[in-house]
Amino acid sequence: FAQANTFKIGLILPMTGQQASTGRQIEAAARLYMAQNGDTVAGKKIELILKDDTGVPDVTKRLAQELVVSDKVNVLAGFGITPSALATAPIATQSKTPQVVMAAATSSITQASPYIVRTSFTLPQASVALADWAPKNGIKKVVTLVSDYGPGIDAEKFFKERLTFNGGQVTESLRVPLRNPDFAPFLQKVRDLKPDALFVFVPSGAGAAVMKQFLERGMDKAGIKLIGTGDVTDDDQLNDMGDGALGVVTSHHYSAHHPSAMNKKFVEAFGKANKGMRPNFMAVGGYDGMRVIYEALRATKGQGGGDALLEAMKGQIFESPRGPMFIDAQTRDVVHNIYLRKVERKDGQLHNVEFDVIKDVKDPGKTK
Ligand code: DHB
């Protein structure tokens, strides 16, 4: 009886290990969404079952299997890194369980299972906007430095293609290991190559280390600009990066400084519930993912199985703290604005301040 009146969300996140900040941000956001929207929808009590996959995809897969088979969850959610999302995809397909990807951002993820819906972003979305901005702003020769796995390879490829199309040039493409990266030898090489700018993608949590080593090597003083997707000026770490971060231009879908009434409320409530913590783009992916799940449950009146829930997730259109967004019904991927931002000090704090917007950006990876 309890089972019939319960709706279970299996939330799998890296709560420990290298990607722990992603888990901390998404858990906080999911709990905030529930606190604000109640834990009963269409007569069902929502139960959030949180599991720590430590950012290891074999563990993600085992946990997903257990959640589906033993806990009989209605939805799988979370997925801090691409390999974790991909490892779970076959389980979502076989069990017909919607898999809401709240963090991972390699373009191809949504093609790994027809049950995947994404509320995070894609690296091609974020990278292309910056490759349009750069050559108009005196940046012609660029070296790219990315984490050597799915999202990094997407960022490298789509940035390079668009920059080249725009008459710029990627003079060298460097890839650094995802696990325990040492940026020093790569940055030394970039210093010697002396491009106009260094384009960086590293996953959430690694940006501060890149920034520190970039500044320690005096790369900025040598005339090399740091640019990248917003992962590098992650709001989780930005305020502690120091004045050296001022002026860094990035492109992304979310800034905690986004000047909408909804975002101001979100940032304030998030901070209040979490000892002043600032939400980052991971938090917003988690918050919006919960919205997509809640509204699918509401639309199916609490009666739907996996297929009905999935259908009710497709095409959802709503305002997010990031701005307007929707779930493309064909691709099940997120469509949202991409903002160009510059790090500035506002009210004593370092922020990604938006100065331009490209509206309703679909994943460029889907049209290839
Ligand atoms: C992925 C992880 C991140 O932390 C991030 O900022 C972007 C992408 C990923 O593994 O897909």
Short mmCIF file of C-alpha atoms and ligand atoms in Angstrom, two decimals:
data_model
loop_
_atom_site.label_atom_id
_atom_site.label_comp_id
_atom_site.label_asym_id
_atom_site.label_seq_id
_atom_site.Cartn_x
_atom_site.Cartn_y
_atom_site.Cartn_z
CA PHE A 1 0.00 0.00 0.00
CA ALA A 2 2.82 2.39 0.94
CA GLN A 3 4.51 1.47 -2.33
CA ALA A 4 1.46 2.43 -4.41
CA ASN A 5 1.33 5.88 -2.87
CA THR A 6 5.03 6.57 -3.13
CA PHE A 7 6.93 7.98 -6.08
CA LYS A 8 10.62 7.19 -5.86
CA ILE A 9 13.43 9.19 -7.40
CA GLY A 10 16.81 7.43 -7.36
CA LEU A 11 19.34 10.28 -7.27
CA ILE A 12 22.85 9.05 -8.08
CA LEU A 13 25.59 11.62 -7.52
CA PRO A 14 29.32 11.86 -6.77
CA MET A 15 29.06 12.86 -3.08
CA THR A 16 32.74 11.99 -2.46
CA GLY A 17 35.84 12.00 -4.64
CA GLN A 18 37.04 14.47 -7.24
CA GLN A 19 33.53 15.48 -8.39
CA ALA A 20 32.08 15.89 -4.87
CA SER A 21 31.18 19.57 -5.37
CA THR A 22 28.80 18.49 -8.16
CA GLY A 23 27.03 16.11 -5.77
CA ARG A 24 26.86 18.67 -2.99
CA GLN A 25 25.37 21.32 -5.32
CA ILE A 26 22.78 19.02 -6.93
CA GLU A 27 21.66 17.44 -3.66
CA ALA A 28 21.15 20.90 -2.14
CA ALA A 29 19.18 22.06 -5.17
CA ALA A 30 16.96 18.96 -5.26
CA ARG A 31 16.17 19.33 -1.56
CA LEU A 32 15.43 23.03 -2.04
CA TYR A 33 13.03 22.23 -4.87
CA MET A 34 11.21 19.75 -2.64
CA ALA A 35 11.10 22.18 0.30
CA GLN A 36 9.60 24.86 -1.95
CA ASN A 37 7.16 22.63 -3.85
CA GLY A 38 6.12 20.10 -1.25
CA ASP A 39 6.72 16.35 -1.23
CA THR A 40 3.30 15.29 -2.46
CA VAL A 41 2.32 15.48 -6.14
CA ALA A 42 -0.86 14.01 -7.69
CA GLY A 43 -1.52 12.12 -4.47
CA LYS A 44 1.93 10.51 -4.41
CA LYS A 45 4.51 11.05 -1.73
CA ILE A 46 7.87 11.81 -3.33
CA GLU A 47 10.77 9.88 -1.88
CA LEU A 48 14.29 10.94 -2.81
CA ILE A 49 16.80 8.08 -2.52
CA LEU A 50 20.33 9.51 -2.66
CA LYS A 51 23.27 7.25 -3.59
CA ASP A 52 26.96 8.17 -3.78
CA ASP A 53 28.65 6.72 -6.87
CA THR A 54 31.99 8.41 -5.97
CA GLY A 55 32.22 9.44 -9.64
CA VAL A 56 33.12 5.88 -10.73
CA PRO A 57 30.91 4.65 -13.62
CA ASP A 58 30.96 0.95 -12.58
CA VAL A 59 29.57 2.03 -9.23
CA THR A 60 26.93 4.23 -10.91
CA LYS A 61 25.79 1.26 -12.97
CA ARG A 62 25.56 -1.09 -9.97
CA LEU A 63 23.62 1.51 -7.96
CA ALA A 64 21.24 2.18 -10.87
CA GLN A 65 20.58 -1.56 -11.18
CA GLU A 66 19.84 -1.85 -7.44
CA LEU A 67 17.58 1.21 -7.49
CA VAL A 68 15.56 -0.19 -10.38
CA VAL A 69 15.38 -3.82 -9.23
CA SER A 70 15.23 -3.58 -5.42
CA ASP A 71 13.90 -0.08 -4.70
CA LYS A 72 11.68 -0.02 -7.79
CA VAL A 73 12.35 3.66 -8.41
CA ASN A 74 10.11 5.50 -10.88
CA VAL A 75 12.88 7.76 -12.15
CA LEU A 76 16.69 7.68 -12.18
CA ALA A 77 18.35 11.09 -11.84
CA GLY A 78 21.68 12.86 -11.21
CA PHE A 79 24.84 11.66 -13.08
CA GLY A 80 27.79 13.91 -12.27
CA ILE A 81 30.00 12.92 -15.16
CA THR A 82 29.50 11.62 -18.68
CA PRO A 83 30.83 8.08 -18.06
CA SER A 84 28.29 7.65 -15.23
CA ALA A 85 25.39 8.77 -17.44
CA LEU A 86 26.50 6.46 -20.27
CA ALA A 87 26.97 3.47 -17.94
CA THR A 88 23.36 3.82 -16.76
CA ALA A 89 21.76 4.26 -20.20
CA PRO A 90 21.27 0.52 -20.94
CA ILE A 91 19.53 0.06 -17.57
CA ALA A 92 17.15 2.94 -18.33
CA THR A 93 16.36 1.40 -21.72
CA GLN A 94 15.84 -2.16 -20.47
CA SER A 95 13.70 -1.17 -17.51
CA LYS A 96 11.87 1.67 -19.33
CA THR A 97 12.82 4.07 -16.56
CA PRO A 98 13.26 7.77 -17.39
CA GLN A 99 16.85 8.86 -16.72
CA VAL A 100 17.09 12.59 -15.97
CA VAL A 101 20.66 13.78 -16.58
CA MET A 102 21.24 16.81 -14.33
CA ALA A 103 25.01 17.34 -14.73
CA ALA A 104 26.78 15.42 -17.50
CA ALA A 105 27.13 17.40 -20.73
CA THR A 106 28.62 15.41 -23.61
CA SER A 107 26.41 15.93 -26.65
CA SER A 108 25.90 12.23 -27.45
CA ILE A 109 24.48 11.25 -24.02
CA THR A 110 20.85 11.71 -25.06
CA GLN A 111 21.43 9.30 -27.94
CA ALA A 112 22.56 6.52 -25.59
CA SER A 113 18.97 5.76 -24.53
CA PRO A 114 15.51 6.91 -25.64
CA TYR A 115 14.71 7.20 -21.90
CA ILE A 116 17.28 9.96 -21.27
CA VAL A 117 16.11 13.54 -20.73
CA ARG A 118 18.71 16.24 -20.02
CA THR A 119 18.40 19.40 -17.89
CA SER A 120 22.11 20.31 -17.69
CA PHE A 121 23.64 21.59 -20.95
CA THR A 122 25.91 20.46 -23.76
CA LEU A 123 29.50 21.50 -24.39
CA PRO A 124 28.85 22.26 -28.08
CA GLN A 125 26.13 24.74 -26.97
CA ALA A 126 28.54 26.52 -24.67
CA SER A 127 31.64 26.42 -26.91
CA VAL A 128 30.25 27.73 -30.19
CA ALA A 129 29.13 31.08 -28.71
CA LEU A 130 32.64 31.81 -27.47
CA ALA A 131 34.16 30.95 -30.87
CA ASP A 132 31.85 33.57 -32.40
CA TRP A 133 32.81 36.17 -29.80
CA ALA A 134 36.60 35.65 -29.78
CA PRO A 135 37.69 36.75 -33.28
CA LYS A 136 35.54 39.89 -33.04
CA ASN A 137 37.47 40.75 -29.90
CA GLY A 138 41.06 40.52 -31.08
CA ILE A 139 41.49 36.80 -30.38
CA LYS A 140 42.65 35.04 -33.56
CA LYS A 141 45.20 32.43 -32.43
CA VAL A 142 44.03 30.10 -29.72
CA VAL A 143 45.42 27.04 -27.94
CA THR A 144 42.79 24.70 -26.50
CA LEU A 145 43.26 22.76 -23.25
CA VAL A 146 40.56 20.27 -22.31
CA SER A 147 39.98 17.33 -20.00
CA ASP A 148 40.54 14.21 -22.06
CA TYR A 149 37.05 12.68 -22.17
CA GLY A 150 33.62 13.26 -23.74
CA PRO A 151 32.80 16.85 -22.78
CA GLY A 152 36.37 18.05 -23.32
CA ILE A 153 36.54 16.48 -26.75
CA ASP A 154 33.18 18.05 -27.66
CA ALA A 155 34.40 21.46 -26.45
CA GLU A 156 37.67 21.18 -28.38
CA LYS A 157 35.98 20.06 -31.61
CA PHE A 158 33.11 22.56 -31.68
CA PHE A 159 35.22 25.51 -30.55
CA LYS A 160 37.87 24.77 -33.18
CA GLU A 161 35.39 24.23 -36.03
CA ARG A 162 33.57 27.48 -35.37
CA LEU A 163 36.70 29.55 -34.71
CA THR A 164 38.23 28.29 -37.97
CA PHE A 165 34.98 29.09 -39.81
CA ASN A 166 35.22 32.61 -38.37
CA GLY A 167 38.76 33.08 -39.69
CA GLY A 168 40.59 32.30 -36.45
CA GLN A 169 43.01 29.47 -35.81
CA VAL A 170 43.57 26.81 -33.15
CA THR A 171 47.35 26.46 -33.19
CA GLU A 172 47.53 23.52 -30.74
CA SER A 173 45.03 21.25 -28.97
CA LEU A 174 46.12 19.89 -25.60
CA ARG A 175 44.31 17.22 -23.56
CA VAL A 176 44.87 16.66 -19.86
CA PRO A 177 43.76 13.53 -17.94
CA LEU A 178 40.43 13.70 -16.10
CA ARG A 179 41.80 11.99 -12.98
CA ASN A 180 44.32 13.93 -10.85
CA PRO A 181 45.31 16.34 -13.59
CA ASP A 182 48.60 18.24 -13.40
CA PHE A 183 48.12 21.37 -15.47
CA ALA A 184 51.69 22.67 -15.03
CA PRO A 185 53.45 21.03 -18.00
CA PHE A 186 50.54 21.90 -20.31
CA LEU A 187 50.49 25.53 -19.21
CA GLN A 188 54.26 25.78 -19.69
CA LYS A 189 53.77 24.63 -23.25
CA VAL A 190 51.00 27.20 -23.80
CA ARG A 191 53.31 29.93 -22.49
CA ASP A 192 55.92 28.97 -25.05
CA LEU A 193 53.35 28.89 -27.88
CA LYS A 194 52.15 32.40 -26.91
CA PRO A 195 48.63 32.37 -28.45
CA ASP A 196 46.24 35.33 -28.11
CA ALA A 197 44.16 33.19 -25.78
CA LEU A 198 43.97 29.84 -24.04
CA PHE A 199 40.54 28.17 -24.31
CA VAL A 200 39.86 25.82 -21.38
CA PHE A 201 37.30 23.17 -20.56
CA VAL A 202 37.71 21.35 -17.25
CA PRO A 203 34.86 19.78 -15.28
CA SER A 204 33.23 21.55 -12.37
CA GLY A 205 35.58 21.66 -9.38
CA ALA A 206 38.83 21.85 -11.39
CA GLY A 207 38.61 25.50 -12.49
CA ALA A 208 40.31 27.00 -9.44
CA ALA A 209 43.43 24.86 -9.96
CA VAL A 210 43.68 25.96 -13.61
CA MET A 211 43.23 29.60 -12.66
CA LYS A 212 45.87 29.40 -9.90
CA GLN A 213 48.50 27.81 -12.13
CA PHE A 214 47.66 30.12 -15.04
CA LEU A 215 48.34 33.13 -12.81
CA GLU A 216 51.37 31.61 -11.07
CA ARG A 217 53.02 31.22 -14.47
CA GLY A 218 52.31 34.87 -15.29
CA MET A 219 50.46 33.86 -18.43
CA ASP A 220 48.14 36.87 -18.17
CA LYS A 221 51.13 39.21 -17.88
CA ALA A 222 52.63 37.51 -20.95
CA GLY A 223 49.55 38.70 -22.85
CA ILE A 224 47.69 35.38 -23.02
CA LYS A 225 43.98 35.70 -22.25
CA LEU A 226 42.10 32.94 -20.47
CA ILE A 227 38.73 32.07 -22.04
CA GLY A 228 36.53 29.00 -21.74
CA THR A 229 33.15 27.52 -21.06
CA GLY A 230 31.68 28.61 -17.74
CA ASP A 231 32.87 25.41 -16.08
CA VAL A 232 36.23 27.11 -15.47
CA THR A 233 34.75 30.09 -13.59
CA ASP A 234 32.36 27.79 -11.71
CA ASP A 235 30.24 29.79 -9.25
CA ASP A 236 31.06 27.17 -6.60
CA GLN A 237 34.69 28.36 -6.61
CA LEU A 238 34.81 31.71 -8.38
CA ASN A 239 34.62 33.97 -5.35
CA ASP A 240 37.79 32.39 -3.91
CA MET A 241 39.82 32.69 -7.11
CA GLY A 242 41.03 36.22 -6.34
CA ASP A 243 41.45 39.32 -8.49
CA GLY A 244 43.49 37.39 -11.06
CA ALA A 245 40.17 36.05 -12.34
CA LEU A 246 38.88 39.55 -13.17
CA GLY A 247 38.16 40.00 -16.86
CA VAL A 248 38.03 36.30 -17.76
CA VAL A 249 35.38 35.83 -20.47
CA THR A 250 33.37 32.61 -20.62
CA SER A 251 30.18 31.37 -22.26
CA HIS A 252 27.57 29.33 -20.38
CA HIS A 253 23.91 28.85 -19.66
CA TYR A 254 23.92 29.83 -15.99
CA SER A 255 25.42 32.50 -13.77
CA ALA A 256 24.41 32.97 -10.12
CA HIS A 257 24.46 36.65 -11.06
CA HIS A 258 21.76 36.21 -13.77
CA PRO A 259 19.56 39.28 -13.21
CA SER A 260 16.04 37.78 -13.22
CA ALA A 261 13.58 37.95 -10.34
CA MET A 262 13.35 34.16 -10.31
CA ASN A 263 17.11 33.73 -10.10
CA LYS A 264 17.48 36.27 -7.32
CA LYS A 265 14.94 34.31 -5.28
CA PHE A 266 16.66 31.02 -6.13
CA VAL A 267 20.13 32.23 -5.12
CA GLU A 268 18.82 33.71 -1.89
CA ALA A 269 16.83 30.63 -0.88
CA PHE A 270 19.71 28.32 -1.84
CA GLY A 271 22.15 30.34 0.29
CA LYS A 272 19.74 30.46 3.21
CA ALA A 273 19.26 26.70 3.22
CA ASN A 274 23.00 25.95 2.77
CA LYS A 275 25.09 28.24 5.00
CA GLY A 276 25.53 30.91 2.35
CA MET A 277 26.59 28.55 -0.43
CA ARG A 278 26.29 30.03 -3.93
CA PRO A 279 24.49 27.79 -6.46
CA ASN A 280 26.40 26.92 -9.62
CA PHE A 281 25.32 25.49 -12.99
CA MET A 282 25.16 22.02 -11.46
CA ALA A 283 22.64 23.20 -8.87
CA VAL A 284 20.44 24.70 -11.56
CA GLY A 285 20.54 21.44 -13.56
CA GLY A 286 19.36 19.59 -10.44
CA TYR A 287 16.65 22.13 -9.59
CA ASP A 288 15.25 22.08 -13.13
CA GLY A 289 15.52 18.30 -13.28
CA MET A 290 13.26 18.07 -10.22
CA ARG A 291 10.83 20.44 -11.92
CA VAL A 292 10.70 18.21 -15.00
CA ILE A 293 10.04 15.14 -12.81
CA TYR A 294 7.37 16.86 -10.66
CA GLU A 295 5.49 18.21 -13.67
CA ALA A 296 5.61 14.86 -15.48
CA LEU A 297 4.12 13.21 -12.40
CA ARG A 298 1.45 15.91 -12.20
CA ALA A 299 0.60 15.66 -15.92
CA THR A 300 0.19 11.88 -15.69
CA LYS A 301 -1.97 12.29 -12.55
CA GLY A 302 0.28 9.95 -10.63
CA GLN A 303 -0.88 7.00 -12.76
CA GLY A 304 1.78 6.75 -15.43
CA GLY A 305 4.58 4.22 -15.88
CA GLY A 306 7.98 5.01 -17.35
CA ASP A 307 6.76 5.56 -20.89
CA ALA A 308 3.99 7.96 -19.87
CA LEU A 309 6.35 9.90 -17.61
CA LEU A 310 8.89 10.15 -20.41
CA GLU A 311 6.27 11.52 -22.81
CA ALA A 312 5.26 14.10 -20.19
CA MET A 313 8.88 15.21 -19.81
CA LYS A 314 9.32 15.84 -23.53
CA GLY A 315 8.46 19.34 -24.64
CA GLN A 316 8.20 20.89 -21.16
CA ILE A 317 8.74 24.62 -21.44
CA PHE A 318 9.32 26.80 -18.39
CA GLU A 319 11.30 29.53 -16.73
CA SER A 320 14.44 28.34 -14.95
CA PRO A 321 16.78 30.39 -12.75
CA ARG A 322 19.05 30.29 -15.86
CA GLY A 323 16.32 31.97 -18.00
CA PRO A 324 13.75 30.41 -20.34
CA MET A 325 14.31 26.77 -21.27
CA PHE A 326 12.59 23.78 -22.80
CA ILE A 327 13.11 20.08 -23.36
CA ASP A 328 13.22 19.50 -27.13
CA ALA A 329 10.58 16.81 -27.74
CA GLN A 330 12.59 15.19 -30.56
CA THR A 331 16.04 15.07 -28.97
CA ARG A 332 15.01 15.11 -25.27
CA ASP A 333 17.83 17.60 -24.84
CA VAL A 334 17.79 21.02 -23.21
CA VAL A 335 17.33 24.20 -25.27
CA HIS A 336 18.26 27.43 -23.48
CA ASN A 337 20.04 30.78 -23.78
CA ILE A 338 23.82 30.90 -23.83
CA TYR A 339 25.30 34.00 -22.21
CA LEU A 340 28.67 35.65 -22.68
CA ARG A 341 29.98 36.67 -19.28
CA LYS A 342 32.95 38.50 -17.85
CA VAL A 343 34.29 38.09 -14.31
CA GLU A 344 33.73 41.32 -12.39
CA ARG A 345 33.61 42.35 -8.76
CA LYS A 346 30.06 43.22 -7.71
CA ASP A 347 29.16 44.12 -4.12
CA GLY A 348 32.58 42.83 -3.05
CA GLN A 349 32.14 39.41 -4.67
CA LEU A 350 33.49 37.92 -7.88
CA HIS A 351 30.72 37.14 -10.35
CA ASN A 352 30.20 35.99 -13.94
CA VAL A 353 28.44 39.12 -15.22
CA GLU A 354 26.43 38.51 -18.39
CA PHE A 355 27.02 41.01 -21.23
CA ASP A 356 25.48 39.28 -24.25
CA VAL A 357 22.99 36.49 -24.98
CA ILE A 358 22.32 34.03 -27.79
CA LYS A 359 18.71 32.92 -27.41
CA ASP A 360 17.19 29.42 -27.53
CA VAL A 361 20.37 27.54 -28.42
CA LYS A 362 19.82 23.92 -29.47
CA ASP A 363 22.67 21.44 -29.12
CA PRO A 364 24.81 21.95 -32.26
CA GLY A 365 26.00 18.36 -31.81
CA LYS A 366 22.57 17.02 -32.81
CA THR A 367 22.60 18.38 -36.35
CA LYS A 368 25.89 16.73 -37.32
C1 DHB B 1 30.81 17.06 -17.26
C2 DHB B 1 31.18 17.23 -15.94
C3 DHB B 1 31.35 18.49 -15.44
O1 DHB B 1 31.71 18.68 -14.15
C4 DHB B 1 31.16 19.61 -16.24
O2 DHB B 1 31.36 20.84 -15.72
C5 DHB B 1 30.78 19.44 -17.57
C6 DHB B 1 30.61 18.16 -18.07
C7 DHB B 1 30.64 15.70 -17.80
O3 DHB B 1 31.31 14.76 -17.34
O4 DHB B 1 29.85 15.52 -18.74
#
